[in-house]
Amino acid sequence: MRYRPATPHSNYQSLQTHADRFSQADQTPRDDFIGQSANGNASFRRAQLDSGILASFPLCDITEEDLTQNPQFCKLLATLAQHVDRTGLTVPLKTELDKAEQKLQSQRRHWVRSESLHKGLQEMIQEHCIRKHHATVPPDQNMFYETMEKCLLVSQCIRQLDPSSSTDQDQPFILGLNPQQVMELMPAEKNVHRMKQSLPGELEKHLKKKSLSLLSYYQPEWENESEGLKTIKLTHLSAQLDKEKKRAESVKETCRENTVLLQRQTQLYLSELIKCIQLLQSLILDHRLRIQTDLDRKKLDYFEGKFELVLQKIKTEMVEIQLDTYTTDSISAHRKIREKLESELKASQVDKQSVELKLASFKILGEEFEGLAEEYCRLRQEIEMKNWALKELTQYSNK
């Protein structure tokens, strides 16, 4: 909860008292029970001191953690709170500022009053011009507004021609005119006197009409009320507007304080979030390698088991394919074929060995026998060719 003192003087005294108690609470008593009580009181006083300092310096971007980590700075702020207010101004400077503010408000009210009166007169003249174009205006009323318009124009020109106190009095006038020459353009004295006598009543009517229109704009449901009731409610309109203005300023101040508090809480939240991120980073950096080794070993065991399972499944599929392909009859037939082929292979090997022996005995006879053998082979081929040709010829002759 935010600490809000009733007055600045009581705030300063309480801050100084908390600061003195806080400095005394830093001494550790020797007795354990008394030490625990003193520590508890010191913590409570420290919390009060931090809340008071944060309330006294709302514009400072500091947190309770900053005050806790820097006790001397906390004591300095508590002492400084005796000389400055919540806005950071000293008491004499605040007094001078209040006087200047009051003087400024007085000058502002005077200017607003004069400006409002001038605007009201201009509005009356504009409304008269509009009425003159839409309806017939009585001559005396027309003379009143023409006189008032000329008086306003002459006074405005004189104000423009009259140099201020900060300018050189010897400077040339605009267009060579002086205020006395412009005053000659004023209407007749009797018309001005008559206009001044009628002006308060006409101005009162205009301001009343304008006030009633403002009242109708502020509360549209009052538009159908009687004029007397509107007049009574109009007397309370300024108080209601002032009340709503104060309420709006109070809401604005509350929003500003909530904004400062939100910024402070956001900063605290971000700092805590950064600490959490740093803690997570340290956990990842410290434990990731060890956990990664265990994870890799478990993944390796998993893939080995999966590989064995796939290998056994492949073998099972091969056995099933063999069982579907080779039945009992086909296996016995393949066995007989195998036995026959093996017997023929043995006989061919025996023939091969006998031929190799004969070839070896022929090679012993020398090169001359080799020539005779080649000649013999050639003759045998010619005999076979001629026998084939004779056979073909015989078959052709029989046809």
Coordinates of C-alpha atoms in Angstrom, one line a residue, residues 15-355:
L15 CA 10.6 10.3 7.2
Q16 CA 13.3 11.7 9.5
T17 CA 12.0 9.6 12.4
H18 CA 12.0 6.5 10.2
A19 CA 15.5 7.3 9.0
D20 CA 16.8 7.6 12.6
R21 CA 15.1 4.4 13.6
F22 CA 16.4 2.7 10.5
S23 CA 20.0 3.7 11.3
Q24 CA 19.7 2.5 14.9
A25 CA 18.1 -0.8 13.7
D26 CA 21.2 -1.7 11.8
Q27 CA 23.1 -2.6 15.1
T28 CA 22.7 -6.3 15.9
P29 CA 21.8 -7.0 19.6
R30 CA 23.5 -9.9 21.3
D31 CA 20.5 -11.4 22.8
D32 CA 18.8 -13.7 20.3
F33 CA 15.2 -13.0 21.3
I34 CA 15.7 -9.3 21.4
G35 CA 17.6 -9.5 18.1
Q36 CA 14.7 -11.2 16.4
S37 CA 12.3 -8.5 17.7
A38 CA 14.6 -5.7 16.6
N39 CA 15.0 -7.3 13.1
G40 CA 11.3 -7.6 12.7
N41 CA 10.7 -3.9 13.8
A42 CA 13.6 -2.8 11.5
S43 CA 12.0 -4.6 8.6
F44 CA 8.6 -3.0 9.3
R45 CA 10.2 0.5 9.7
R46 CA 12.2 0.0 6.6
A47 CA 9.1 -0.8 4.6
Q48 CA 7.4 2.3 6.1
L49 CA 10.4 4.4 5.2
D50 CA 10.6 3.1 1.7
S51 CA 6.9 3.8 1.1
G52 CA 7.2 7.3 2.6
I53 CA 10.2 8.1 0.4
L54 CA 8.5 6.8 -2.8
A55 CA 5.4 8.9 -1.9
S56 CA 7.6 12.0 -1.4
F57 CA 9.5 11.6 -4.7
P58 CA 6.9 10.2 -7.2
L59 CA 8.8 11.6 -10.1
C60 CA 12.0 9.7 -9.3
D61 CA 12.5 6.4 -11.0
I62 CA 13.5 4.4 -7.9
T63 CA 12.1 1.2 -6.4
E64 CA 12.0 -0.2 -2.9
E65 CA 14.8 -2.6 -3.9
D66 CA 17.1 0.4 -4.7
L67 CA 16.4 1.9 -1.3
T68 CA 17.0 -1.4 0.4
Q69 CA 20.4 -1.9 -1.3
N70 CA 21.5 1.7 -0.6
P71 CA 20.6 2.7 3.0
Q72 CA 22.7 5.8 2.9
F73 CA 21.0 7.0 -0.2
C74 CA 17.7 6.3 1.6
K75 CA 18.7 8.4 4.5
L76 CA 19.8 11.2 2.2
L77 CA 16.4 11.2 0.5
A78 CA 14.6 11.2 3.9
T79 CA 16.7 14.3 4.9
L80 CA 16.1 16.0 1.5
A81 CA 12.3 15.5 1.9
Q82 CA 12.4 18.1 4.7
H83 CA 13.4 20.8 2.2
V84 CA 11.5 19.9 -0.9
D85 CA 7.9 18.9 -1.7
R86 CA 6.6 16.1 -3.9
T87 CA 7.3 18.2 -7.1
G88 CA 11.0 18.8 -6.1
L89 CA 10.6 22.5 -5.2
T90 CA 11.8 24.1 -2.1
V91 CA 9.4 25.9 0.3
P92 CA 10.5 29.5 -0.7
L93 CA 10.5 28.7 -4.4
K94 CA 7.1 27.0 -4.0
T95 CA 5.8 30.2 -2.3
E96 CA 7.1 32.4 -5.1
L97 CA 5.7 30.0 -7.6
D98 CA 2.3 30.2 -6.0
K99 CA 2.3 34.0 -6.0
A100 CA 3.3 34.1 -9.6
E101 CA 0.6 31.6 -10.4
Q102 CA -2.0 33.7 -8.5
K103 CA -0.9 36.8 -10.4
L104 CA -1.0 34.9 -13.7
Q105 CA -4.5 33.7 -12.9
S106 CA -5.6 37.2 -12.1
Q107 CA -4.2 38.6 -15.4
R108 CA -5.7 35.6 -17.2
R109 CA -9.2 36.2 -15.7
H110 CA -9.0 39.9 -16.6
W111 CA -8.0 39.0 -20.2
V112 CA -10.7 36.4 -20.5
R113 CA -13.3 38.8 -19.2
S114 CA -12.3 41.5 -21.7
E115 CA -12.0 39.0 -24.5
S116 CA -15.4 37.4 -23.7
L117 CA -17.0 40.9 -23.6
H118 CA -15.4 41.7 -27.0
K119 CA -16.5 38.4 -28.5
G120 CA -20.0 38.9 -27.2
L121 CA -20.3 42.4 -28.8
Q122 CA -19.0 41.0 -32.1
E123 CA -21.6 38.1 -31.9
M124 CA -24.4 40.7 -31.3
I125 CA -23.3 42.6 -34.3
Q126 CA -23.1 39.5 -36.5
E127 CA -26.6 38.4 -35.3
H128 CA -27.9 41.9 -36.2
C129 CA -26.5 41.6 -39.7
I130 CA -28.2 38.3 -40.2
R131 CA -31.5 39.6 -38.9
K132 CA -31.2 42.6 -41.1
H133 CA -31.0 40.4 -44.2
H134 CA -34.0 38.3 -43.2
A135 CA -36.4 40.8 -41.7
T136 CA -37.0 44.5 -41.2
V137 CA -35.1 46.0 -38.2
P138 CA -36.4 49.1 -36.4
P139 CA -34.4 52.2 -37.1
D140 CA -33.4 52.8 -33.4
Q141 CA -32.1 49.3 -33.1
N142 CA -30.3 49.6 -36.4
M143 CA -28.7 52.9 -35.2
F144 CA -27.7 51.2 -31.9
Y145 CA -25.8 48.4 -33.6
E146 CA -24.2 50.7 -36.2
T147 CA -23.0 52.9 -33.5
M148 CA -21.6 50.0 -31.5
E149 CA -19.8 48.6 -34.5
K150 CA -18.2 51.9 -35.3
C151 CA -17.1 52.3 -31.7
L152 CA -15.5 48.8 -31.7
L153 CA -13.7 49.5 -35.0
V154 CA -12.4 52.9 -33.8
S155 CA -11.2 51.4 -30.4
Q156 CA -9.5 48.5 -32.2
C157 CA -7.7 50.9 -34.6
I158 CA -6.6 53.1 -31.7
R159 CA -5.3 50.1 -29.9
Q160 CA -3.3 49.1 -33.0
L161 CA -2.0 52.6 -33.4
D162 CA -1.1 53.2 -29.8
P163 CA 2.5 52.0 -29.2
S164 CA 3.2 49.9 -26.2
S165 CA 5.6 50.9 -23.4
S166 CA 8.4 48.6 -24.8
T167 CA 8.5 50.4 -28.2
D168 CA 10.1 53.7 -29.3
Q169 CA 7.6 56.6 -29.0
D170 CA 9.2 58.3 -32.0
Q171 CA 8.6 55.6 -34.4
P172 CA 6.2 56.5 -37.4
F173 CA 2.5 55.7 -37.1
I174 CA 0.8 53.2 -39.4
L175 CA -0.3 55.0 -42.6
G176 CA 0.7 58.3 -41.0
L177 CA -2.3 58.2 -38.7
N178 CA -2.4 59.0 -35.0
P179 CA -5.1 58.1 -32.4
Q180 CA -6.5 61.7 -32.4
Q181 CA -7.2 61.5 -36.2
V182 CA -9.0 58.1 -35.7
M183 CA -11.1 59.5 -32.8
E184 CA -12.6 61.9 -35.3
L185 CA -14.4 58.9 -36.9
M186 CA -16.4 58.2 -33.8
P187 CA -20.2 58.5 -34.2
A188 CA -22.1 61.5 -32.8
E189 CA -21.9 62.0 -29.1
K190 CA -25.7 61.6 -28.6
N191 CA -25.7 58.3 -30.5
V192 CA -22.8 57.1 -28.4
H193 CA -24.6 58.2 -25.2
R194 CA -27.8 56.4 -26.3
M195 CA -25.8 53.3 -27.2
K196 CA -24.1 53.2 -23.8
Q197 CA -27.5 53.4 -22.1
S198 CA -29.0 50.5 -24.1
L199 CA -25.8 48.4 -24.2
P200 CA -26.1 46.7 -20.7
G201 CA -29.7 45.5 -21.3
E202 CA -28.9 44.2 -24.8
L203 CA -25.7 42.6 -23.6
E204 CA -27.5 41.0 -20.7
K205 CA -30.2 39.6 -23.1
H206 CA -27.5 38.2 -25.4
L207 CA -25.5 36.6 -22.5
K208 CA -28.6 35.1 -21.0
K209 CA -29.6 33.6 -24.3
K210 CA -26.1 32.2 -24.8
S211 CA -26.1 30.9 -21.2
L212 CA -29.4 29.1 -21.7
S213 CA -28.1 27.6 -25.0
L214 CA -25.1 26.4 -23.0
L215 CA -27.4 24.9 -20.4
S216 CA -29.4 23.1 -23.0
Y217 CA -26.2 21.7 -24.5
Y218 CA -25.0 20.6 -21.1
Q219 CA -28.4 19.0 -20.1
P220 CA -30.6 18.5 -23.2
E221 CA -33.4 17.2 -21.1
W222 CA -33.8 20.7 -19.5
E223 CA -34.5 22.3 -22.9
N224 CA -38.3 22.1 -22.5
E225 CA -38.3 23.5 -19.0
S226 CA -39.7 26.9 -18.1
E227 CA -37.5 30.0 -18.3
G228 CA -37.6 30.6 -14.6
L229 CA -36.5 27.0 -13.8
K230 CA -33.8 27.3 -16.4
T231 CA -32.6 30.5 -14.7
I232 CA -32.5 28.8 -11.3
K233 CA -30.5 25.9 -12.7
L234 CA -28.2 28.3 -14.6
T235 CA -27.1 29.8 -11.3
H236 CA -25.9 26.3 -10.2
L237 CA -24.2 25.5 -13.6
S238 CA -20.9 27.1 -12.7
A239 CA -20.7 25.1 -9.5
Q240 CA -21.5 21.9 -11.3
L241 CA -18.9 22.6 -14.0
D242 CA -16.3 23.4 -11.4
K243 CA -17.2 20.2 -9.6
E244 CA -16.8 18.2 -12.7
K245 CA -13.6 20.0 -13.6
K246 CA -12.2 19.1 -10.2
R247 CA -13.4 15.5 -10.5
A248 CA -11.7 15.3 -14.0
E249 CA -8.5 16.7 -12.5
S250 CA -8.7 14.2 -9.7
V251 CA -9.2 11.4 -12.2
K252 CA -6.3 12.7 -14.3
E253 CA -4.0 12.8 -11.2
T254 CA -5.1 9.3 -10.3
C255 CA -4.3 8.2 -13.8
R256 CA -0.9 9.8 -13.6
E257 CA -0.1 8.1 -10.3
N258 CA -1.4 4.8 -11.7
T259 CA 0.8 5.4 -14.8
V260 CA 3.9 6.0 -12.6
L261 CA 3.0 2.9 -10.5
L262 CA 2.4 0.8 -13.6
Q263 CA 5.8 1.9 -15.0
R264 CA 7.5 1.0 -11.7
Q265 CA 5.7 -2.4 -11.6
T266 CA 6.6 -3.0 -15.3
Q267 CA 10.2 -2.2 -14.6
L268 CA 10.2 -4.5 -11.6
Y269 CA 8.5 -7.2 -13.6
L270 CA 11.0 -6.9 -16.4
S271 CA 13.9 -7.1 -14.0
E272 CA 12.4 -10.3 -12.4
L273 CA 11.8 -11.6 -15.9
I274 CA 15.5 -11.0 -16.8
K275 CA 16.6 -12.8 -13.7
C276 CA 14.4 -15.8 -14.6
I277 CA 15.8 -15.8 -18.1
Q278 CA 19.4 -15.7 -16.8
L279 CA 18.6 -18.6 -14.4
L280 CA 17.2 -20.6 -17.3
Q281 CA 20.2 -19.9 -19.3
S282 CA 22.5 -21.0 -16.5
L283 CA 20.5 -24.2 -16.1
I284 CA 20.7 -24.9 -19.8
L285 CA 24.5 -24.2 -20.0
D286 CA 25.3 -26.2 -16.8
H287 CA 23.2 -29.3 -17.4
R288 CA 22.8 -29.5 -21.1
L289 CA 26.0 -31.5 -21.8
R290 CA 25.4 -34.1 -19.1
I291 CA 21.7 -34.5 -20.1
Q292 CA 22.7 -34.6 -23.8
T293 CA 25.1 -37.5 -23.2
D294 CA 22.5 -39.5 -21.5
L295 CA 20.0 -38.7 -24.2
D296 CA 22.4 -39.7 -27.0
R297 CA 23.1 -43.0 -25.2
K298 CA 19.4 -43.7 -24.9
K299 CA 18.9 -42.8 -28.5
L300 CA 21.7 -45.2 -29.5
D301 CA 20.2 -48.0 -27.5
Y302 CA 16.8 -47.3 -29.1
F303 CA 18.2 -47.3 -32.7
E304 CA 20.2 -50.5 -32.0
G305 CA 17.1 -52.3 -30.7
K306 CA 15.1 -51.0 -33.7
F307 CA 17.8 -52.2 -36.1
E308 CA 17.7 -55.7 -34.5
L309 CA 14.0 -55.7 -34.7
V310 CA 14.0 -54.8 -38.4
L311 CA 16.7 -57.4 -39.2
Q312 CA 14.7 -60.1 -37.5
K313 CA 11.7 -59.0 -39.4
I314 CA 13.6 -59.3 -42.7
K315 CA 14.8 -62.7 -41.8
T316 CA 11.3 -63.8 -40.9
E317 CA 10.0 -62.5 -44.2
M318 CA 12.7 -64.4 -46.1
V319 CA 11.8 -67.6 -44.4
E320 CA 8.1 -67.1 -45.1
I321 CA 8.9 -66.5 -48.8
Q322 CA 11.0 -69.6 -48.9
L323 CA 8.3 -71.6 -47.2
D324 CA 5.7 -70.3 -49.7
T325 CA 8.0 -70.9 -52.7
Y326 CA 9.4 -74.4 -51.9
T327 CA 6.9 -77.0 -51.0
T328 CA 7.6 -80.7 -49.9
D329 CA 7.2 -82.0 -53.5
S330 CA 9.4 -79.3 -55.0
I331 CA 12.1 -79.9 -52.4
S332 CA 12.2 -83.7 -53.2
A333 CA 12.3 -82.9 -57.0
H334 CA 15.1 -80.4 -56.4
R335 CA 16.9 -83.1 -54.4
K336 CA 16.6 -85.6 -57.2
I337 CA 17.7 -83.0 -59.8
R338 CA 20.6 -82.1 -57.6
E339 CA 21.7 -85.8 -57.2
K340 CA 21.5 -86.3 -61.0
L341 CA 23.4 -83.1 -61.7
E342 CA 26.1 -84.1 -59.2
S343 CA 26.4 -87.6 -60.8
E344 CA 26.7 -86.1 -64.2
L345 CA 29.2 -83.6 -62.8
K346 CA 31.3 -86.4 -61.4
A347 CA 31.2 -88.3 -64.8
S348 CA 32.2 -85.1 -66.6
Q349 CA 35.0 -84.6 -64.3
V350 CA 36.2 -88.2 -64.9
D351 CA 36.0 -87.6 -68.7
K352 CA 37.8 -84.4 -68.3
Q353 CA 40.6 -86.1 -66.4
S354 CA 40.9 -88.9 -69.0
V355 CA 41.0 -86.3 -71.9

